[in-house]
Coordinates of N, CA, C and O in Angstrom, one line a residue:
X1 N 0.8 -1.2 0.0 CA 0.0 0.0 0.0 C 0.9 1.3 0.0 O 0.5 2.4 -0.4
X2 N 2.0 1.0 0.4 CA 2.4 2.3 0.8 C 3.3 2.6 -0.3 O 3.8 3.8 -0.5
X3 N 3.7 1.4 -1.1 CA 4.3 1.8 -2.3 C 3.5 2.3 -3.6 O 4.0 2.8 -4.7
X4 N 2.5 2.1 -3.3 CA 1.1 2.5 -4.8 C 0.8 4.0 -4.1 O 0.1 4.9 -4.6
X5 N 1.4 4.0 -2.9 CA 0.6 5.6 -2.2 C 2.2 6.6 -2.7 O 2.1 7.8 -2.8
X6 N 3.1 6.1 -2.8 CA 4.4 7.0 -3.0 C 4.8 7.0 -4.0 O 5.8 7.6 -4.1
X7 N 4.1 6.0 -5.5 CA 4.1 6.4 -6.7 C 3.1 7.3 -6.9 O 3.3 8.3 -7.6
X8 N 1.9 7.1 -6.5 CA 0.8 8.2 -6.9 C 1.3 9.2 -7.0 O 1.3 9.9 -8.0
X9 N 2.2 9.5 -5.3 CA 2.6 10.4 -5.0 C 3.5 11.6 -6.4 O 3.2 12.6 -7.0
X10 N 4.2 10.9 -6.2 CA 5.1 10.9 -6.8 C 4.9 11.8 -8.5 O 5.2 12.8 -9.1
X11 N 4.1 10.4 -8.8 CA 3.2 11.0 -10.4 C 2.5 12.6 -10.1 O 3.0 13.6 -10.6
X12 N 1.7 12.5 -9.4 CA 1.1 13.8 -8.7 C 1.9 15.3 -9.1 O 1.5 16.3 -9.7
X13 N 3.2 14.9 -8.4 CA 4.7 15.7 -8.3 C 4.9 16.5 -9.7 O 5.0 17.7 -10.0
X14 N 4.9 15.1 -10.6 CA 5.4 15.0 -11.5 C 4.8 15.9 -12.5 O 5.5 16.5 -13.4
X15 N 3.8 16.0 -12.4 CA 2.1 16.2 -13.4 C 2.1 18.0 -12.7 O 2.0 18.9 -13.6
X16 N 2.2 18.2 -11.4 CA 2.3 19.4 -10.8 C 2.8 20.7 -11.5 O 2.3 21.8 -11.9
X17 N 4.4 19.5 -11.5 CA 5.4 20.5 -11.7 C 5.2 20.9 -13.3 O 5.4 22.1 -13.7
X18 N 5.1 20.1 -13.8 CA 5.2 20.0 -15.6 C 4.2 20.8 -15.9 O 4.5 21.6 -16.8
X19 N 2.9 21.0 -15.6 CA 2.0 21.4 -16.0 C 1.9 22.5 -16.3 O 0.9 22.9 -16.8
X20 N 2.7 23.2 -16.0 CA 2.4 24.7 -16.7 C 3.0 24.9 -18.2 O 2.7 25.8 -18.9
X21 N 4.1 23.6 -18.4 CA 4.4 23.1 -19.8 C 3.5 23.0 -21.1 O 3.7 23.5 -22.2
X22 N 2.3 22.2 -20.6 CA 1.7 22.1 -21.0 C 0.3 22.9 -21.5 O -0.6 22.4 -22.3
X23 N 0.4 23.9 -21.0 CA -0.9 24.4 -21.2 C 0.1 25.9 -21.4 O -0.7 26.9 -21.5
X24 N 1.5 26.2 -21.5 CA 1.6 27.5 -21.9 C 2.2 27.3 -23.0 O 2.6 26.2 -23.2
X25 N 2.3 28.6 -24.2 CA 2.6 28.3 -25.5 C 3.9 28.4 -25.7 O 4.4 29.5 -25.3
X26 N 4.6 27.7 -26.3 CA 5.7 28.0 -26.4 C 6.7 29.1 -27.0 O 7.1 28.8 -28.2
X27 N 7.1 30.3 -26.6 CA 7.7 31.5 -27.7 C 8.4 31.0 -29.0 O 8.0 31.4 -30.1
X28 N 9.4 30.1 -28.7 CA 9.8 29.2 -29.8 C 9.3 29.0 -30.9 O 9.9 28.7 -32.0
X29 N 7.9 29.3 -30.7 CA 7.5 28.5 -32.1 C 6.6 29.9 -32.8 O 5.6 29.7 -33.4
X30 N 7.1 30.9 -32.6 CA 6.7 32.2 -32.8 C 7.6 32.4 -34.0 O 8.7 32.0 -34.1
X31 N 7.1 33.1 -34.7 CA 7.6 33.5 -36.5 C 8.1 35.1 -35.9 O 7.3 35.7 -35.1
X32 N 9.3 35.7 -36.2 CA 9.2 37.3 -36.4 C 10.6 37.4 -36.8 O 11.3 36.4 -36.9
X33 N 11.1 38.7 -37.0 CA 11.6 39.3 -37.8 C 12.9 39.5 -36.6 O 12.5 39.9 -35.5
X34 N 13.8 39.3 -36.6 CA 14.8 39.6 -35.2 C 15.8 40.3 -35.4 O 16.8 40.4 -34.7
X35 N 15.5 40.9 -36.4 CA 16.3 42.8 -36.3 C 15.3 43.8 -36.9 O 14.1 43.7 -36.9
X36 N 16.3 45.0 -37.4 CA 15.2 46.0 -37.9 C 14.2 45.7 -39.5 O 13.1 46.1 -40.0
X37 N 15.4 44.9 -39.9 CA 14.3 44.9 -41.3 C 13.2 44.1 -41.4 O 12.4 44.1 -40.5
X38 N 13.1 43.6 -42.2 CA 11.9 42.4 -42.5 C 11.7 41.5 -43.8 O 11.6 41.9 -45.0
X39 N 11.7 40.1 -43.4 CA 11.9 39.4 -43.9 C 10.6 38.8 -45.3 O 9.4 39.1 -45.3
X40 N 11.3 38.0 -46.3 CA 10.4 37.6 -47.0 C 10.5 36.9 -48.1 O 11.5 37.1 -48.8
X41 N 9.1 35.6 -48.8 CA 9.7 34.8 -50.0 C 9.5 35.2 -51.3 O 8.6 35.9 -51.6
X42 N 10.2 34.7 -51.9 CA 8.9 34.6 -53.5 C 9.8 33.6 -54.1 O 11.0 33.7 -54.5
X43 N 8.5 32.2 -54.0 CA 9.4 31.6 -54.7 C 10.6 30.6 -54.2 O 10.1 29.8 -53.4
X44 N 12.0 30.4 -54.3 CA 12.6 30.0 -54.0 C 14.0 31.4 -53.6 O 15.2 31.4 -53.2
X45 N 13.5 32.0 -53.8 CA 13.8 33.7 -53.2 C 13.6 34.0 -51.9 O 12.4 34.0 -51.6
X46 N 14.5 34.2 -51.1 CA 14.4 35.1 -49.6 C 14.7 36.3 -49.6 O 15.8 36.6 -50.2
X47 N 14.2 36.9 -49.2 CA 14.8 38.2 -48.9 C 14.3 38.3 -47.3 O 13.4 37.9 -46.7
X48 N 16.0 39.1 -47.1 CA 16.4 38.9 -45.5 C 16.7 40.3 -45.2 O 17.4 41.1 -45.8
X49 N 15.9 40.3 -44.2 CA 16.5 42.2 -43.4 C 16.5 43.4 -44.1 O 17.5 44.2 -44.1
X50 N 15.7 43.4 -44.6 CA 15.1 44.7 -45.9 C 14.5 45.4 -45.2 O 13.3 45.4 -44.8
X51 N 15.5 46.4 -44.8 CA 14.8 47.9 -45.1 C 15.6 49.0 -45.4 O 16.8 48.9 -45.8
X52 N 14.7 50.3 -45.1 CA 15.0 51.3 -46.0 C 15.7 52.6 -44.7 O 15.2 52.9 -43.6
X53 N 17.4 53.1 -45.6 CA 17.5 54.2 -44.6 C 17.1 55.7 -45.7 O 17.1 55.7 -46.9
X54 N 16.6 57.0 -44.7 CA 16.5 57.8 -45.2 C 16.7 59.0 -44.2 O 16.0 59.0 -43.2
X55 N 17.6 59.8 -44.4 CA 17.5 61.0 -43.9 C 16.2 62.1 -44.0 O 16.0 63.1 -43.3
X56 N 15.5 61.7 -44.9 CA 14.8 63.0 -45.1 C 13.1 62.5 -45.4 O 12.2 63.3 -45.6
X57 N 12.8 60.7 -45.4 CA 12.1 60.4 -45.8 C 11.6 60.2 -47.1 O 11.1 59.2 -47.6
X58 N 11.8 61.5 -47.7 CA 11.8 61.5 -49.7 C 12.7 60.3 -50.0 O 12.0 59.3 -50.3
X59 N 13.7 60.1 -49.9 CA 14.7 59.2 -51.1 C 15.0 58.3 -50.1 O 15.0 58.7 -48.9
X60 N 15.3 57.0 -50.4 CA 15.7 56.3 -49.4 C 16.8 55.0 -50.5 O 16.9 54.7 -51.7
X61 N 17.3 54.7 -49.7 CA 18.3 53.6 -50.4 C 17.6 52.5 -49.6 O 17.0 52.8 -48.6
X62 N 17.5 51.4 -50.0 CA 17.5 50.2 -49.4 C 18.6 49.0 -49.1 O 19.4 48.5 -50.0
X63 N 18.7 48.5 -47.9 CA 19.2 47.6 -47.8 C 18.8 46.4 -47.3 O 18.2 46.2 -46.3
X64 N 19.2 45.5 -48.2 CA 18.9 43.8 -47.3 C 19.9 42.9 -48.2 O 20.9 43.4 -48.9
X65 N 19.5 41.6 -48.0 CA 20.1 40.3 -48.6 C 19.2 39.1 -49.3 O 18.4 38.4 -48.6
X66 N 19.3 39.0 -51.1 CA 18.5 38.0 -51.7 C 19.5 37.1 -51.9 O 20.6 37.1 -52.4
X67 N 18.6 36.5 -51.6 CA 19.3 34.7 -51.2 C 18.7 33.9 -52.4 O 17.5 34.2 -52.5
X68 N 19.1 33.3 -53.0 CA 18.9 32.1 -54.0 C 18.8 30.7 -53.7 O 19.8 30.0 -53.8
X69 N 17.7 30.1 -53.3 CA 17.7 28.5 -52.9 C 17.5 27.6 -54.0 O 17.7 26.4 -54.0
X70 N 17.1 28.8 -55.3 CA 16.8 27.9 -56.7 C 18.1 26.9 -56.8 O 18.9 26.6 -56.0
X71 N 18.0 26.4 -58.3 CA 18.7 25.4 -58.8 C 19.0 26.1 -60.2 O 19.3 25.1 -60.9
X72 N 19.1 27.1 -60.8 CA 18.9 28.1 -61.7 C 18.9 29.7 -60.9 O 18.1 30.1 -59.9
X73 N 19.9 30.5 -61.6 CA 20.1 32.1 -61.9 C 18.5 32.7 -61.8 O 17.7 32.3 -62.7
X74 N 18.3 33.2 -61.3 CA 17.3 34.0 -60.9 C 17.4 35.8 -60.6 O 18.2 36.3 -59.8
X75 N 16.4 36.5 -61.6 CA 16.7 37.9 -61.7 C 15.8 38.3 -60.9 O 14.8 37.8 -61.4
X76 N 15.5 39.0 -59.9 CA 14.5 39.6 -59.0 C 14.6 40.9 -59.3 O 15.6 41.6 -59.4
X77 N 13.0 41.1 -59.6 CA 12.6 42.6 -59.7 C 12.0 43.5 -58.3 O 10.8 43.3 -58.1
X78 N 12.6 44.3 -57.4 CA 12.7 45.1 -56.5 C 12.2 46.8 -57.0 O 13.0 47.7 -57.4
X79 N 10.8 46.9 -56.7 CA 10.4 48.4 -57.1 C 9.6 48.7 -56.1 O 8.8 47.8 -55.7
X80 N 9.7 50.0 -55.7 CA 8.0 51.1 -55.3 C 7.2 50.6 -55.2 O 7.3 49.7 -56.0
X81 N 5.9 50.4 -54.5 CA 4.6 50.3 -55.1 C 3.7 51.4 -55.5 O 2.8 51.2 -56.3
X82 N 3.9 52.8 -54.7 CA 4.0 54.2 -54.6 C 4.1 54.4 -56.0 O 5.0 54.0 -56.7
X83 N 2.9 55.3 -56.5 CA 3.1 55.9 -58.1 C 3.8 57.2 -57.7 O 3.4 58.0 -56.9
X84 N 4.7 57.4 -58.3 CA 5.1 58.9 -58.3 C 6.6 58.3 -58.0 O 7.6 59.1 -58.2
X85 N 6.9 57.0 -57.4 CA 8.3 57.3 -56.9 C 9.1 56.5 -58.4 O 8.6 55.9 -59.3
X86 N 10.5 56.8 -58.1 CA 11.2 56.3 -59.6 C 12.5 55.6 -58.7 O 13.0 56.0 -57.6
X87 N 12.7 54.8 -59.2 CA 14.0 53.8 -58.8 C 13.3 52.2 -59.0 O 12.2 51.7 -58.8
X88 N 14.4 51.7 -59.3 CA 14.3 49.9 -59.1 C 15.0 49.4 -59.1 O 16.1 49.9 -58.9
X89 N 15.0 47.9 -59.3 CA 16.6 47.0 -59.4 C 15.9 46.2 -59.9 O 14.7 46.0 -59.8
X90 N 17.2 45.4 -60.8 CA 16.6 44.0 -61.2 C 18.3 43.3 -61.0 O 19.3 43.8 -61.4
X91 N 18.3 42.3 -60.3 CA 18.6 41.7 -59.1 C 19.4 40.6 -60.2 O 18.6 39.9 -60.9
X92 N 20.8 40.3 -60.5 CA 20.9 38.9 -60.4 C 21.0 37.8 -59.7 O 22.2 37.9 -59.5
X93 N 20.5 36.8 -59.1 CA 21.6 36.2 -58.0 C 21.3 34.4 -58.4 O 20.3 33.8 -58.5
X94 N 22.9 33.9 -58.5 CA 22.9 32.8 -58.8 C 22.4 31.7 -58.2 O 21.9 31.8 -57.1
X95 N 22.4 30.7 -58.6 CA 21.8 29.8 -58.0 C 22.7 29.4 -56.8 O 23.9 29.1 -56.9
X96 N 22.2 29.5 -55.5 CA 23.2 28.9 -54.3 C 23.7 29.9 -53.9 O 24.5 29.8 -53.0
X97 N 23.4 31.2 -54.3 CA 24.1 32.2 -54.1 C 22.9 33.3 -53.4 O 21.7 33.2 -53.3
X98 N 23.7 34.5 -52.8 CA 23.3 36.1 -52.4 C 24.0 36.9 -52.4 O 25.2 36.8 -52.0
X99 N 23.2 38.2 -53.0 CA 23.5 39.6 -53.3 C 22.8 40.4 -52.0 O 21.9 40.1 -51.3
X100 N 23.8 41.4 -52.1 CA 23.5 42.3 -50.6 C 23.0 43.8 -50.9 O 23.9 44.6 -51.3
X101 N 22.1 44.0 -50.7 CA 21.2 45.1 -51.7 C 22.0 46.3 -50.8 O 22.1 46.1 -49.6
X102 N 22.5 47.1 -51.3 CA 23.4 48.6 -50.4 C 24.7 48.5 -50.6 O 25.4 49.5 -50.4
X103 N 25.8 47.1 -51.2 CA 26.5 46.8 -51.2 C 27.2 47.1 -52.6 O 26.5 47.5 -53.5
X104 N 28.4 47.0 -52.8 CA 29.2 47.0 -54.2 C 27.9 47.4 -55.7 O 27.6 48.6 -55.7
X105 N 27.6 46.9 -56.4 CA 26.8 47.2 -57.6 C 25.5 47.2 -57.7 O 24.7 47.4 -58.6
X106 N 25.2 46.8 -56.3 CA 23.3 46.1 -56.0 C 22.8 47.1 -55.5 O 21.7 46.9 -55.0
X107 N 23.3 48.4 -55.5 CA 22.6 50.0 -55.0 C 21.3 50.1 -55.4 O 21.1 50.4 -56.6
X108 N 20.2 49.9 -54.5 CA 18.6 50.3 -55.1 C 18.5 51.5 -53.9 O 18.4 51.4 -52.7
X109 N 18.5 53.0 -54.8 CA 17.9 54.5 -54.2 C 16.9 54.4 -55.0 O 16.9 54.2 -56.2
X110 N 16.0 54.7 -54.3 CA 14.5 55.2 -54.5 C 13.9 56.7 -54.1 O 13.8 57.1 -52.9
X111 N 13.8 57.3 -54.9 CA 13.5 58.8 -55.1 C 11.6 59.3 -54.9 O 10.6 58.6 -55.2
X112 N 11.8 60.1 -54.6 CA 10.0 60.3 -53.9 C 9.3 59.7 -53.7 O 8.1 59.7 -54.0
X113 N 10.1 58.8 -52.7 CA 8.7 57.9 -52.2 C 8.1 58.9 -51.1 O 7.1 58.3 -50.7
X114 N 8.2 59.9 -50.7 CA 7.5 59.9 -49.7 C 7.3 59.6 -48.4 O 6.5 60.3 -47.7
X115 N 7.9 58.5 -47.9 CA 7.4 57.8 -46.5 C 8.4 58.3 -45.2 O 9.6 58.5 -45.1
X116 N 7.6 58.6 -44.5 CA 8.7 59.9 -43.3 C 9.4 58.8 -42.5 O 8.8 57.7 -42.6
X117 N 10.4 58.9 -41.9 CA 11.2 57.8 -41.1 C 10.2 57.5 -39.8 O 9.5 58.1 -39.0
X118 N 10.8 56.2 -40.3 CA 9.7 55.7 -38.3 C 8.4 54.6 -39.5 O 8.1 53.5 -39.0
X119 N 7.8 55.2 -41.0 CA 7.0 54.6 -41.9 C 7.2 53.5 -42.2 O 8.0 52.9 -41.5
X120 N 6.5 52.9 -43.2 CA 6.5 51.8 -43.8 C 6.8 52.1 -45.3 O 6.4 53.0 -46.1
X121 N 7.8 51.0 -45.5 CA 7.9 51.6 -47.5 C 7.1 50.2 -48.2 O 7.6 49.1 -48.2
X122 N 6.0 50.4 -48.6 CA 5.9 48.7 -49.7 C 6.4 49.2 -51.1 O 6.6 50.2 -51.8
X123 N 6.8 47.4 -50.9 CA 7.7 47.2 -51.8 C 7.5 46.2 -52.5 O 7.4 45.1 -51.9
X124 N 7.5 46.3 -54.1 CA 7.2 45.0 -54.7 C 8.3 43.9 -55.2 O 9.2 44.2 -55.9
X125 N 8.3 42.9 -54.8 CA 8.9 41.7 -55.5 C 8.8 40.8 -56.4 O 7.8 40.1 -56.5
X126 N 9.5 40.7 -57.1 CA 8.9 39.6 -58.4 C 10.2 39.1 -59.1 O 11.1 39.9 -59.3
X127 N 10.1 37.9 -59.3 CA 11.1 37.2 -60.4 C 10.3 35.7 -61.1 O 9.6 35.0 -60.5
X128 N 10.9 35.6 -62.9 CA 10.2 34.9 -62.8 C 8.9 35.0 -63.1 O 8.5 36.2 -63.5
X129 N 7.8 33.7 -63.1 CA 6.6 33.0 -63.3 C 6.1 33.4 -61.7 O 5.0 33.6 -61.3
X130 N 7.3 33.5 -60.9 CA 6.5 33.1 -59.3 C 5.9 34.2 -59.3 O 6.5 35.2 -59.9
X131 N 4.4 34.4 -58.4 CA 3.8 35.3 -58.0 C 4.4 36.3 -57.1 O 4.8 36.0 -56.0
X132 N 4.5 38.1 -57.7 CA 4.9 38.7 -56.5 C 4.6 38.7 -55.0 O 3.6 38.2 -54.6
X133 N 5.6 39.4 -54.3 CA 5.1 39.8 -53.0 C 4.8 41.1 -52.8 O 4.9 41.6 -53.8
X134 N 4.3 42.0 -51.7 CA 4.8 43.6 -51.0 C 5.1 43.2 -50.0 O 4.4 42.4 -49.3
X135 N 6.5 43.6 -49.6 CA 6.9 43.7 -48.5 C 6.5 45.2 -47.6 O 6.1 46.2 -48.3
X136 N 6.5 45.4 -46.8 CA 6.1 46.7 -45.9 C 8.0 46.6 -45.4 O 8.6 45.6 -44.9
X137 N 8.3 47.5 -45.6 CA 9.8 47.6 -45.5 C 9.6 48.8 -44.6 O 8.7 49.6 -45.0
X138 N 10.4 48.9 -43.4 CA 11.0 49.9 -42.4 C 11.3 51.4 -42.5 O 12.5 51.5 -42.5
X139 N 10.9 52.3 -42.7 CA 12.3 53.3 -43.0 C 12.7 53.6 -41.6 O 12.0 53.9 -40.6
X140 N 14.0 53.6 -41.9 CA 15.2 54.1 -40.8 C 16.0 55.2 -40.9 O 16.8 55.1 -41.9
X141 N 16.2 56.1 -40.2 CA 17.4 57.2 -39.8 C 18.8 56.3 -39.5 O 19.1 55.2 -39.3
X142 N 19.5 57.7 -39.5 CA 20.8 57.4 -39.2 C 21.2 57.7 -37.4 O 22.3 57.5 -36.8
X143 N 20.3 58.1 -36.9 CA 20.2 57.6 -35.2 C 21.0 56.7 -34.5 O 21.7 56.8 -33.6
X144 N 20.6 55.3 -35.3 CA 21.9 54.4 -35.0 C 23.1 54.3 -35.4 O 23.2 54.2 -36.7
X145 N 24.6 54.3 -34.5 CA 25.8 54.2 -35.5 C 25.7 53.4 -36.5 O 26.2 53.7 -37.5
X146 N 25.3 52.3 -36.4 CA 25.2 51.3 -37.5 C 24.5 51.7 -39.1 O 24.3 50.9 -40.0
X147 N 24.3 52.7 -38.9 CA 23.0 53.0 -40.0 C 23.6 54.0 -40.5 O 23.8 54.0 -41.7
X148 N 24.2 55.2 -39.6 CA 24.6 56.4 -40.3 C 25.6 56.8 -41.3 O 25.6 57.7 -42.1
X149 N 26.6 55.5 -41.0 CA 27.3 55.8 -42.8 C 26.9 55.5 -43.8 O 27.5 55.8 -44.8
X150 N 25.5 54.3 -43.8 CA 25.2 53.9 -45.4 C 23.9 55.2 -45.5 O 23.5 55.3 -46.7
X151 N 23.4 55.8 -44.9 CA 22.8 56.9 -45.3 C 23.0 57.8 -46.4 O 24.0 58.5 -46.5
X152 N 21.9 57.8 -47.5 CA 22.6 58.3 -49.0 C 22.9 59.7 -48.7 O 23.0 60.0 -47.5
X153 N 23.2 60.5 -49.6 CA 23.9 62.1 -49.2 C 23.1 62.9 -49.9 O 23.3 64.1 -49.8

């Protein structure tokens, strides 16, 4: 008896302590974005950490990283969705490979868009047959040291 009474026990303990395991949700398994930009697919396309710096809100450069998971060269088309503003890119990036948008020849400045710092820039994606995306991209100041020398002039 006293041994079916000190496993109950026991289990009891066990069930106690765990239980808030079970009934709370895990953060883990939460999706988000874990820096300033924001992430996104199209396709076998990522784009990683996209957003936009701007001193003045009018013009902004953008920066992030398209990643290639294809099996084939893929050109991504990166524009505005904003009528009135002018700028785009059309993106090589090889298969297995990533281009770093702000970086060496991948410069996408975008001219009157409009969006005041602290906003949201959408932004269209497309390469390819695959269906576009909009991304709602950041705009950022140069407030942070990290930000203030790629700030256009």
């Amino acid at each position: 008896m006293r041994t079916a009474a000190t496993a109950a026990m026991s289990a009891l303990i066990v069930v106690g302590l765990a239980g808030c395991a079970y009934l709370t949700p895990q953060a883990t398994l939460n999706q988000y974005d874990p820096s300033d930009g924001v992430n996104g697919t199209v396709g076998e396309v990522d784009l990683l950490n996209v957003m936009a710096l701007s001193a003045d809100g009018e013009n902004v450069s953008v920066l992030g990283r398209v990643l290639n998971n294809g099996e084939s060269t893929a050109s991504v088309t990166i524009k505005p969705v904003k009528a009135g503003s002018t700028g785009s890119a059309d993106v090589v990036v090889p298969s297995g490979d990533y281009i770093d948008l702000g970086k060496d020849d991948s410069e996408l400045i975008l001219e009157g868009v409009d969006t005041g710092v602290g906003g949201v820039l959408p932004l269209y994606v497309q390469y390819g047959d695959e269906p576009g995306v909009e991304l709602l991209v950041p705009v950022l100041d140069g407030s942070l040291p990290e930000y203030e020398d790629l700030l256009i002039p």
